[in-house]
PDB file of C-alpha atoms in Angstrom:
ATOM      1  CA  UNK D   1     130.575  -9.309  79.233  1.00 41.00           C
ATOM      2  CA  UNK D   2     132.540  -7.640  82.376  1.00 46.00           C
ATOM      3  CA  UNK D   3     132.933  -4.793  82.905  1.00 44.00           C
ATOM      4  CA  UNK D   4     136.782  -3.721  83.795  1.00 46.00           C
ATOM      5  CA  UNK D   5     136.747  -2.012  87.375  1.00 49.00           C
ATOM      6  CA  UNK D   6     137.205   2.314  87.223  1.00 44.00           C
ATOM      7  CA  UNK D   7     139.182   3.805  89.749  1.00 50.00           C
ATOM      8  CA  UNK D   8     137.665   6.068  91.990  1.00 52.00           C
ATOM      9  CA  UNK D   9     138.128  10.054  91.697  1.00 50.00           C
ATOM     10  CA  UNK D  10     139.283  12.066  94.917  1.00 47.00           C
ATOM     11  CA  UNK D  11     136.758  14.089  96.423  1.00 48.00           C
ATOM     12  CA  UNK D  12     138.265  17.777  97.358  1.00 46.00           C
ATOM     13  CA  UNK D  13     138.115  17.249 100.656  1.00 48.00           C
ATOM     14  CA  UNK D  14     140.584  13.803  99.757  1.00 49.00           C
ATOM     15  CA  UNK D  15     143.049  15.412  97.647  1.00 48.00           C
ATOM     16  CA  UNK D  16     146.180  16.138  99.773  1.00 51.00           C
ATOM     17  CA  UNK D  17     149.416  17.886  98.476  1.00 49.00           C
ATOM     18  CA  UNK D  18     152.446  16.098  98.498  1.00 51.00           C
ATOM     19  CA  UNK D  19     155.217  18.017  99.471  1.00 52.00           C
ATOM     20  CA  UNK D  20     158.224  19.100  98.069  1.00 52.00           C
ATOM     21  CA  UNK D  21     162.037  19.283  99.127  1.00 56.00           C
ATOM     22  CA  UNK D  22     160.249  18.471 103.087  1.00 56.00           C
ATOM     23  CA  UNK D  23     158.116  21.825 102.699  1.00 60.00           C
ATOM     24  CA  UNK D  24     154.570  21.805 104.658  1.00 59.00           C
ATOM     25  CA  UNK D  25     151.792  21.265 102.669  1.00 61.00           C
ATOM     26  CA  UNK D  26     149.497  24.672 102.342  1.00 61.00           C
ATOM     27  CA  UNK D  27     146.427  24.737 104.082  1.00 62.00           C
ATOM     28  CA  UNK D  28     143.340  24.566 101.984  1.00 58.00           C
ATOM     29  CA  UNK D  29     140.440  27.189 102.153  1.00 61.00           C
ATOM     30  CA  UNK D  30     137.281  26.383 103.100  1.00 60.00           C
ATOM     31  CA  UNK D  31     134.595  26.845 100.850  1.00 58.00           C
ATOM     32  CA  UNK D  32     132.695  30.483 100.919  1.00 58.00           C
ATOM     33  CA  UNK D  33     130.488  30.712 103.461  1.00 56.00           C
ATOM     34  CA  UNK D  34     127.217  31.573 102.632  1.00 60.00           C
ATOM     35  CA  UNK D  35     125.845  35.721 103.428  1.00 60.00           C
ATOM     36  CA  UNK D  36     122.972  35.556 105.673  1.00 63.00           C
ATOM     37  CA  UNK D  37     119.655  36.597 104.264  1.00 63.00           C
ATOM     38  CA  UNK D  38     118.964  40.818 104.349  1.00 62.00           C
ATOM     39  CA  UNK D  39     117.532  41.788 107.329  1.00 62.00           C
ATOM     40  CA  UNK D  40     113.642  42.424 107.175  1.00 66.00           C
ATOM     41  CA  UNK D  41     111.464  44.814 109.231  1.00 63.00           C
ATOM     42  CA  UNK D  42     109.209  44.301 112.025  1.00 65.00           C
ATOM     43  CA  UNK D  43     105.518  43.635 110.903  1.00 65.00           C
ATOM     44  CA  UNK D  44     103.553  46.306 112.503  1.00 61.00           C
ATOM     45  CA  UNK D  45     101.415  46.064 115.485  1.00 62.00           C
ATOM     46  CA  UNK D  46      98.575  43.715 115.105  1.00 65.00           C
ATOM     47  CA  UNK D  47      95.216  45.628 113.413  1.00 62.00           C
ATOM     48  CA  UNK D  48      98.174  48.408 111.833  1.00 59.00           C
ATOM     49  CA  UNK D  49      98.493  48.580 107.925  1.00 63.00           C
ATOM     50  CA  UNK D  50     101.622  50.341 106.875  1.00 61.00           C
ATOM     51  CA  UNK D  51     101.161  53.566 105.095  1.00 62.00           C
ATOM     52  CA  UNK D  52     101.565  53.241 101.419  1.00 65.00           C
ATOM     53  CA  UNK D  53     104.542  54.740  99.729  1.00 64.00           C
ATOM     54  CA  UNK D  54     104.561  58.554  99.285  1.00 61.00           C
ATOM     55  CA  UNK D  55     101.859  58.515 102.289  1.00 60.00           C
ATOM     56  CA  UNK D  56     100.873  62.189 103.807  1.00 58.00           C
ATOM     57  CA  UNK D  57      99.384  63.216 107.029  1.00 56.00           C
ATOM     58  CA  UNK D  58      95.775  63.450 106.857  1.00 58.00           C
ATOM     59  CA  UNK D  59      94.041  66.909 106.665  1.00 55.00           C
ATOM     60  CA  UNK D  60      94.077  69.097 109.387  1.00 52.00           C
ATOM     61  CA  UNK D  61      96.817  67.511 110.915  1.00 54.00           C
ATOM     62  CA  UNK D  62      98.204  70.136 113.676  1.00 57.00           C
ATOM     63  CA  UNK D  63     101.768  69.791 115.809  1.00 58.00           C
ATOM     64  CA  UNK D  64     101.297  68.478 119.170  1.00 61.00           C
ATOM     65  CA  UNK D  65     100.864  70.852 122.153  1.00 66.00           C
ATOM     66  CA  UNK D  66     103.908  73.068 123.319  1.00 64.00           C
ATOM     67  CA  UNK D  67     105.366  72.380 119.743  1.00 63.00           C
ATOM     68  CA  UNK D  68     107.099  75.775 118.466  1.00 65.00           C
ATOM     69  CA  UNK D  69     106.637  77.162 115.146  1.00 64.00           C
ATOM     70  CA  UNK D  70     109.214  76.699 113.005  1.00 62.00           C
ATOM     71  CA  UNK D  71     111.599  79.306 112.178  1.00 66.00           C
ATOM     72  CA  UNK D  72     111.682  81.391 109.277  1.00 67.00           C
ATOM     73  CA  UNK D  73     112.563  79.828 106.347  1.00 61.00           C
ATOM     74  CA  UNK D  74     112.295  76.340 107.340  1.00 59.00           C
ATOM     75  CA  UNK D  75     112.014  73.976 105.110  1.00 56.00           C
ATOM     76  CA  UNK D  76     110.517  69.725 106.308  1.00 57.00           C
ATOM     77  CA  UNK D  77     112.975  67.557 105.371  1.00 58.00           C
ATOM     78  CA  UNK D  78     112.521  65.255 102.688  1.00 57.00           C
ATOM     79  CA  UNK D  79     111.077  62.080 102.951  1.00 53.00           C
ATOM     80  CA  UNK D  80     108.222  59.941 102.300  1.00 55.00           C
ATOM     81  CA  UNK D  81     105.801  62.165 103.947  1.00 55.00           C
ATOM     82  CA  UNK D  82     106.536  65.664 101.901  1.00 54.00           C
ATOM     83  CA  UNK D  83     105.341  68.618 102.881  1.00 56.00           C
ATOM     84  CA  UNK D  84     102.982  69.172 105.857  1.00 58.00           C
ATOM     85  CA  UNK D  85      99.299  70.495 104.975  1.00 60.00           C
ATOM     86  CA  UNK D  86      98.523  74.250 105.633  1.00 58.00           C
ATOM     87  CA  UNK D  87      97.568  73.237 108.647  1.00 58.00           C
ATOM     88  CA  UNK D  88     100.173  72.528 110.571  1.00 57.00           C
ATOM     89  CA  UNK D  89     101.314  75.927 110.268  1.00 56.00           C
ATOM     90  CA  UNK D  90      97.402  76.987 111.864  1.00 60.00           C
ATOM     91  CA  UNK D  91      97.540  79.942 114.397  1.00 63.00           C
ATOM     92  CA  UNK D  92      96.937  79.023 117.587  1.00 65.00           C
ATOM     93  CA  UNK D  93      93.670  79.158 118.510  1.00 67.00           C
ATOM     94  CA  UNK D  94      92.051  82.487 120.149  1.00 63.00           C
ATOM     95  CA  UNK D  95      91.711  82.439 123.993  1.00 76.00           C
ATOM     96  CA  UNK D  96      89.288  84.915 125.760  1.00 87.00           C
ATOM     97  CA  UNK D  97      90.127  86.125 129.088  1.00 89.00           C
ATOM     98  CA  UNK D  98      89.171  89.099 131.518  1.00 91.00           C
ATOM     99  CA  UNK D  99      92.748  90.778 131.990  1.00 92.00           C
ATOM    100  CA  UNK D 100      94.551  93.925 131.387  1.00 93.00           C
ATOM    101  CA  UNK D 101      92.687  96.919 130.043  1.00 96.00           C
ATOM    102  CA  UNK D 102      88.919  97.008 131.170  1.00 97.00           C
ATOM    103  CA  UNK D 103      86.362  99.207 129.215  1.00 98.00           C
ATOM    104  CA  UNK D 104      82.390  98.665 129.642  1.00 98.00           C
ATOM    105  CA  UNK D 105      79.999 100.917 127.946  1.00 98.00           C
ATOM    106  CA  UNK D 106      76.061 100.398 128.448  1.00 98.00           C
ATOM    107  CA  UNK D 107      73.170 101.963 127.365  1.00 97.00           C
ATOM    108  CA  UNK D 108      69.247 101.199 127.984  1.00 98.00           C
ATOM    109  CA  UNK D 109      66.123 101.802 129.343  1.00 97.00           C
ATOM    110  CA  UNK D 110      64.348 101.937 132.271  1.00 98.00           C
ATOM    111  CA  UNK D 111      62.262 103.096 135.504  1.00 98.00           C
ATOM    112  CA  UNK D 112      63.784 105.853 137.484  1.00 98.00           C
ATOM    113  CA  UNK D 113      61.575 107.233 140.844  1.00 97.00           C
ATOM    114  CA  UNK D 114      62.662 109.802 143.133  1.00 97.00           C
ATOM    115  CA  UNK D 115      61.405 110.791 146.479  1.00 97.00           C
ATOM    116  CA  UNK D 116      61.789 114.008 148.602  1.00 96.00           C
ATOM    117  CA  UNK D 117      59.965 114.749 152.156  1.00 95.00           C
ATOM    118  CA  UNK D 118      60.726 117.811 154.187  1.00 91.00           C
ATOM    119  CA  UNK D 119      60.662 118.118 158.157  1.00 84.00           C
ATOM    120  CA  UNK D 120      57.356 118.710 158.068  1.00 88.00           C
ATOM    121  CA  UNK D 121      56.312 115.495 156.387  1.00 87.00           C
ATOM    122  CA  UNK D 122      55.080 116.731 153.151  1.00 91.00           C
ATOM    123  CA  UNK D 123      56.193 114.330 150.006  1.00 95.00           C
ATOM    124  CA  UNK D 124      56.832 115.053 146.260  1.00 95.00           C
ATOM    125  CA  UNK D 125      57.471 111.636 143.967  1.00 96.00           C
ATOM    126  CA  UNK D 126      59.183 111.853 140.362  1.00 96.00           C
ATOM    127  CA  UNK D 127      58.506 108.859 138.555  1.00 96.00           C
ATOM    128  CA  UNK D 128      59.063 107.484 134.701  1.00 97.00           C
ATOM    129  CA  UNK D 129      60.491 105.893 132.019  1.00 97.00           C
ATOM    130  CA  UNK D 130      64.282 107.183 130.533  1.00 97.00           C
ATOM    131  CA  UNK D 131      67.705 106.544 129.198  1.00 97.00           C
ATOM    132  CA  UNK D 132      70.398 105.055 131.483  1.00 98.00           C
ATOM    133  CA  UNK D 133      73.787 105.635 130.573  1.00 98.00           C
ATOM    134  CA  UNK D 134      77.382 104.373 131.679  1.00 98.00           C
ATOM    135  CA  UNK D 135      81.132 103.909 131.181  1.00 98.00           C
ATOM    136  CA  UNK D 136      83.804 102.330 133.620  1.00 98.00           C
ATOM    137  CA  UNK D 137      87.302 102.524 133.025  1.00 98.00           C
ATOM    138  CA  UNK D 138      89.996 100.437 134.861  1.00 97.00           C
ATOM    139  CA  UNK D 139      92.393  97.659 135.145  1.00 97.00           C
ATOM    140  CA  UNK D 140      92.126  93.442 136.094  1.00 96.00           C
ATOM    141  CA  UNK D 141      94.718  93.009 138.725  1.00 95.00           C
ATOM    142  CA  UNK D 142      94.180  89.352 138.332  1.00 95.00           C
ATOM    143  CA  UNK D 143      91.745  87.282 135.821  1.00 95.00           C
ATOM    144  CA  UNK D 144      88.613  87.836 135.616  1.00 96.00           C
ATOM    145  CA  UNK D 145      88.262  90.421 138.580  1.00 97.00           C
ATOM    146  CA  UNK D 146      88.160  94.101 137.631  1.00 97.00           C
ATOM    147  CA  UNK D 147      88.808  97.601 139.596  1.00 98.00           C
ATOM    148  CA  UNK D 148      87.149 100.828 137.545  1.00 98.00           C
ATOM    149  CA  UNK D 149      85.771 103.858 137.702  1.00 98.00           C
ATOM    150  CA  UNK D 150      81.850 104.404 136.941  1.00 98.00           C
ATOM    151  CA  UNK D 151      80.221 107.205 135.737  1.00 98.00           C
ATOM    152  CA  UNK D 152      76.409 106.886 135.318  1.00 98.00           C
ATOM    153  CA  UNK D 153      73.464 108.413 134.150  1.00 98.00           C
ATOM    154  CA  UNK D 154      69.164 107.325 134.904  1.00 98.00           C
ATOM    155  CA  UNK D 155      66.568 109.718 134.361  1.00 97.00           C
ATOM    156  CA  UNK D 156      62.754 109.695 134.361  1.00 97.00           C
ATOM    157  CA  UNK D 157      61.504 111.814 131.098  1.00 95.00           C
ATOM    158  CA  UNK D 158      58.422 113.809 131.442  1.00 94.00           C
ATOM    159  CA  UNK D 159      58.375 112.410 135.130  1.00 95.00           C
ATOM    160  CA  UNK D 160      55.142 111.963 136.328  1.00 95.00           C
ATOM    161  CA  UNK D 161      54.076 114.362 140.147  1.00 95.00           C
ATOM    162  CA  UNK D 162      52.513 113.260 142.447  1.00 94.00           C
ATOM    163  CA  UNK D 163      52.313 115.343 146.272  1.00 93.00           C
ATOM    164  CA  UNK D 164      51.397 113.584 149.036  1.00 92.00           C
ATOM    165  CA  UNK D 165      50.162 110.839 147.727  1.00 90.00           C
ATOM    166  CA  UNK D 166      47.993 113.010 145.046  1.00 92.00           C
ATOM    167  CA  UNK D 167      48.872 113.109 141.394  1.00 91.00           C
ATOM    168  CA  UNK D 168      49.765 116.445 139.654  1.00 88.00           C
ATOM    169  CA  UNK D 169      50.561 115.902 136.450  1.00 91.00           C
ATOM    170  CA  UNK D 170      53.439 115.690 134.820  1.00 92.00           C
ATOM    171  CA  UNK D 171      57.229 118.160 134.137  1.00 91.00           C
ATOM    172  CA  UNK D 172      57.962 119.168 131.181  1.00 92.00           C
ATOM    173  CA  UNK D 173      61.296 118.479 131.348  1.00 91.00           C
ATOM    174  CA  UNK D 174      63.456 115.432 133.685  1.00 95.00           C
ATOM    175  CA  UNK D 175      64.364 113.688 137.160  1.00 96.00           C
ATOM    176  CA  UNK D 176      67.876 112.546 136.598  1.00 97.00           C
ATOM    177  CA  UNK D 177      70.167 110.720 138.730  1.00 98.00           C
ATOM    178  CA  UNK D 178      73.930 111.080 138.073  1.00 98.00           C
ATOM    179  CA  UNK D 179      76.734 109.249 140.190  1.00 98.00           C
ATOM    180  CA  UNK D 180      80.695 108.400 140.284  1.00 98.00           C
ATOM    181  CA  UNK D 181      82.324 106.640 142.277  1.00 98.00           C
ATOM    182  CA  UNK D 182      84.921 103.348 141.927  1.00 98.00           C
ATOM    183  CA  UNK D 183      83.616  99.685 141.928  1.00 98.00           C
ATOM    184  CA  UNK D 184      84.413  96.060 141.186  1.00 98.00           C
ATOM    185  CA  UNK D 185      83.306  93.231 138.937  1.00 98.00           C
ATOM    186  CA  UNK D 186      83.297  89.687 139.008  1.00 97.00           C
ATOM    187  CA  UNK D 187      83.325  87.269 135.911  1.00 97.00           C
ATOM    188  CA  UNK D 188      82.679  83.427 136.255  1.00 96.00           C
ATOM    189  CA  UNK D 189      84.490  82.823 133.364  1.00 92.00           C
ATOM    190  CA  UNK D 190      82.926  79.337 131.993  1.00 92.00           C
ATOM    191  CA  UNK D 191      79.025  81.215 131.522  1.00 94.00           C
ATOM    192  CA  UNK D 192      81.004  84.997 130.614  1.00 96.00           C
ATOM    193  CA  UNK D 193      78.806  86.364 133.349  1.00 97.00           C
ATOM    194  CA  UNK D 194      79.672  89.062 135.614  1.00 98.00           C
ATOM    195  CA  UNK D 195      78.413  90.890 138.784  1.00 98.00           C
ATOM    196  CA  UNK D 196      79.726  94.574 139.336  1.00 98.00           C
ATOM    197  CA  UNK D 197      79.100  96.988 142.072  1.00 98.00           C
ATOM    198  CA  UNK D 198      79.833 100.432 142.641  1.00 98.00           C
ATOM    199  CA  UNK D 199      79.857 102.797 145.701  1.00 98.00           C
ATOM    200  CA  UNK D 200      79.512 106.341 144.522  1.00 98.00           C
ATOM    201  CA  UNK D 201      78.563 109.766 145.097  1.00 98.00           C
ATOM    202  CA  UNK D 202      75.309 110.249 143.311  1.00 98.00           C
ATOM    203  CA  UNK D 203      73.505 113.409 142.882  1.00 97.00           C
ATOM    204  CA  UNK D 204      69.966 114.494 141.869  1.00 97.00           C
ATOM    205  CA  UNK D 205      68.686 117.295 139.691  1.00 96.00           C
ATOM    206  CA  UNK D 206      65.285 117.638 138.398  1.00 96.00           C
ATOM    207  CA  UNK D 207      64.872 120.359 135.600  1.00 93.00           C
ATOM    208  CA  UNK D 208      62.540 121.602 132.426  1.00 90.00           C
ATOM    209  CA  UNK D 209      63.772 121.826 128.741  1.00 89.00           C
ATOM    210  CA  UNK D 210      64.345 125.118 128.709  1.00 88.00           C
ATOM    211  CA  UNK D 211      66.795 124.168 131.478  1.00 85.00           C
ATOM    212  CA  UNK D 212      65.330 125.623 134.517  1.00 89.00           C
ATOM    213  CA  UNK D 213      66.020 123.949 137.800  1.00 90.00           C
ATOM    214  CA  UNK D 214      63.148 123.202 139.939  1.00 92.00           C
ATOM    215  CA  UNK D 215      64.926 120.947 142.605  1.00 94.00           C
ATOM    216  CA  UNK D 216      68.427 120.345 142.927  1.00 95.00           C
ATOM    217  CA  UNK D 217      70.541 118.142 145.441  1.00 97.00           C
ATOM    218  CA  UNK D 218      73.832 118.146 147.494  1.00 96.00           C
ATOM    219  CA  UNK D 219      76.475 114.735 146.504  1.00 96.00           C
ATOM    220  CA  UNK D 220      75.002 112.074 148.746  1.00 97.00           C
ATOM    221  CA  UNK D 221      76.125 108.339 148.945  1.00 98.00           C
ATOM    222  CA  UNK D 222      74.362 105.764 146.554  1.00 98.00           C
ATOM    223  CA  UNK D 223      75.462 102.309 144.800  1.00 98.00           C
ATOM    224  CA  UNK D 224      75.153 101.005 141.213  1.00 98.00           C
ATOM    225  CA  UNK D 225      74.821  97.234 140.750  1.00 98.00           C
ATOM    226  CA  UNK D 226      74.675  95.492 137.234  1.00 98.00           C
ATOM    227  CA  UNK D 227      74.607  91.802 136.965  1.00 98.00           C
ATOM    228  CA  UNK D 228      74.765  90.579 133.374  1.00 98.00           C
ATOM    229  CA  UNK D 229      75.564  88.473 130.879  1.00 98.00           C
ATOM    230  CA  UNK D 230      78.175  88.618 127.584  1.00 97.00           C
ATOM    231  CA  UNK D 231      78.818  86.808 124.654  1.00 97.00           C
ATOM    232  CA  UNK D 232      82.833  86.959 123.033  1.00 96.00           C
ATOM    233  CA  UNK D 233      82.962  88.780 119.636  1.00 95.00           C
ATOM    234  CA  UNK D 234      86.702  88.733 119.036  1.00 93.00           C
ATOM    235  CA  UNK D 235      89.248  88.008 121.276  1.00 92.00           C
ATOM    236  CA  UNK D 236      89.030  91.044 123.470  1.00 94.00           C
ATOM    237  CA  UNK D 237      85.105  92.736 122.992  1.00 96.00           C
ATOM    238  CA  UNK D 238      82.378  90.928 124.360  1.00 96.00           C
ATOM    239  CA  UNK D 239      78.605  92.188 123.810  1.00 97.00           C
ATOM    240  CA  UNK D 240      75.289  91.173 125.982  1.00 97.00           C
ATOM    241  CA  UNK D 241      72.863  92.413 128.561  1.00 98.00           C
ATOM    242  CA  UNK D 242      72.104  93.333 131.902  1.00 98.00           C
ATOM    243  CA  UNK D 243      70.099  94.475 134.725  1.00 98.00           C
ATOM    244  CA  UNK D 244      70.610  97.794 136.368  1.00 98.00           C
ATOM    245  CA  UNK D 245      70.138  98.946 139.745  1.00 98.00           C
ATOM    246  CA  UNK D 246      70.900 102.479 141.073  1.00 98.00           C
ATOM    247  CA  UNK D 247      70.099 103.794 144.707  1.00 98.00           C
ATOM    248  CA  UNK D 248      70.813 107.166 146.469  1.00 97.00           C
ATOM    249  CA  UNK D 249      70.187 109.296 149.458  1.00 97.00           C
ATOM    250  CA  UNK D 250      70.722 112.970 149.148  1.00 97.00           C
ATOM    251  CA  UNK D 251      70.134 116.457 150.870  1.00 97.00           C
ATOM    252  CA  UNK D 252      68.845 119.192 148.957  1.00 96.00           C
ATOM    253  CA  UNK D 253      70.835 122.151 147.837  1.00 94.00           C
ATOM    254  CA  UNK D 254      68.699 124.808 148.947  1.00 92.00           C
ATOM    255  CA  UNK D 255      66.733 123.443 151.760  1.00 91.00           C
ATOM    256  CA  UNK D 256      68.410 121.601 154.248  1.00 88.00           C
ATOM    257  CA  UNK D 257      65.277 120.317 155.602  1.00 92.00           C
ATOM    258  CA  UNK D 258      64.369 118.101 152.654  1.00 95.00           C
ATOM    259  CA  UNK D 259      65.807 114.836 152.147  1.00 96.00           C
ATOM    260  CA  UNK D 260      65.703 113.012 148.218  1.00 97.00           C
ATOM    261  CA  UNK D 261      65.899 109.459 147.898  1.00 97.00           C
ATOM    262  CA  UNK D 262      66.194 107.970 144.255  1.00 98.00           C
ATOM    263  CA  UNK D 263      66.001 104.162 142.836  1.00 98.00           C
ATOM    264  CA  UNK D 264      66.174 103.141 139.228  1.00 98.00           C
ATOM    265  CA  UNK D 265      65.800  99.818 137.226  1.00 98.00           C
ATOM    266  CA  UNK D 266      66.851  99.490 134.045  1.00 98.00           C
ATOM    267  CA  UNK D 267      67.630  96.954 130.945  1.00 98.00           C
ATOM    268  CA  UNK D 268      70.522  97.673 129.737  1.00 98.00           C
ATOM    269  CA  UNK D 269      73.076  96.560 126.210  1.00 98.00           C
ATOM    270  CA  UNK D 270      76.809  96.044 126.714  1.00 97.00           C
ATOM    271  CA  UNK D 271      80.034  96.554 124.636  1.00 97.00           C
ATOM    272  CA  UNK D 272      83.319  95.777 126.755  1.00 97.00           C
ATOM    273  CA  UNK D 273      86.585  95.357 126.369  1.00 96.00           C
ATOM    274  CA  UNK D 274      89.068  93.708 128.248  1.00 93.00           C
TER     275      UNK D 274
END
């Protein structure tokens, strides 16, 4: 059986408008192009997992140096990372420094001796254990350098006599060595350990407890030396220890004749501020 032949259908692209009254046939539209796929993001750097959604900075997490405070008020704008931890909003942390204001106090103990020989040769020695005492007072023109005034205080209690080379007992009573005078001191500022140095006018006075004065001297040029060693507290007090030396030459009051020389070592505690 045969089969009877079927035309063939025009395709779209075959089908053609015949025009009308000599008009020009319209032009046919092209099919819709088809939208290009959405764009999608980098992947991250090789060994990099993105953060997960809703993904916070991890404790502790601080601004980067020279980054201001916010102002007051501020609020982070929103997004995936919320809030910043207390942190962020940390103090900075405390720096210690020798500047402005410098106060040292010390107290300790020690070995005072004093020494006194007249024209004719004779010799009295004071010696024995006491107090020393101090404060300086003054200003850092420039870190970790210091300019003060010292007042301090060594004695020998009970001093132990001796005259010309012959002990004699002991006083009742004390050999002290007093002095003032301005000074310097040095910090190296990685160790907090300082070396300070005074010239002063230091003056000698040996007396009983009832406060009689045996000997007495005139203001005569010494120097006070500590070298010694602090630890930071807070951001301004620092507390340690030292060593003390003190050395003077003096005249006596009374008898110009007789010449005093004094020396003193002594452990000290310090409190300072600065």
């Amino acid at each position: 059986m045969a089969f009877a032949a079927i035309p063939r259908m025009a395709t779209a692209q075959e089908v053609t408008v015949t025009p009308s009254d000599g008009e020009a046939p319209p032009p046919v539209s092209p099919p819709p192009a088809t939208s290009p796929p959405p764009a999608q993001p980098p992947p991250p750097s090789p060994g990099y997992a993105a953060p997960p959604p809703g993904y916070a900075p991890p404790p502790g997490y601080a601004p980067p140096p020279g980054y201001a405070p916010p102002p007051p008020g501020y609020y982070p704008p929103p997004g995936p990372y919320g809030y910043p931890p207390p942190a962020y909003y940390a103090a900075p942390p405390v720096v210690n420094k020798h500047d402005g204001l410098y106060l040292r106090m010390h107290f300790g103990l020690g070995y005072t001796r004093v020494r006194g020989t007249d024209g004719t040769g004779a010799e009295l020695v004071l010696k024995g254990g006491g107090p020393s005492l101090g404060i300086a007072i003054g200003g850092s023109p420039v870190d970790n350098l210091a300019i003060f005034g010292d007042l301090f205080f060594t004695a020998a209690d009970n001093a132990d006599v001796s005259q010309n080379g012959v002990a004699s007992g002991s006083v009742n009573g004390s050999a002290d060595l007093t002095g003032f005078g301005v000074g310097i001191a040095y910090y190296i500022e990685s160790a907090n350990v300082y070396f300070s140095g005074t010239v002063a006018g230091v003056h000698f006075n040996l007396s009983d407890n009832d406060g009689n004065n045996f000997y007495e001297s005139k203001a005569g040029l010494g120097f006070h030396g500590i070298i010694g060693k602090e630890w930071w507290v807070s951001q301004n007090w620092g507390l340690g220890i030292a060593g003390e030396f003190v050395g003077g030459s003096m005249k006596d009051k009374n008898n110009s004749s007789l010449e005093w020389t004094g020396t003193a070592f002594n452990l000290l505690f310090s409190s300072t501020f600065n």
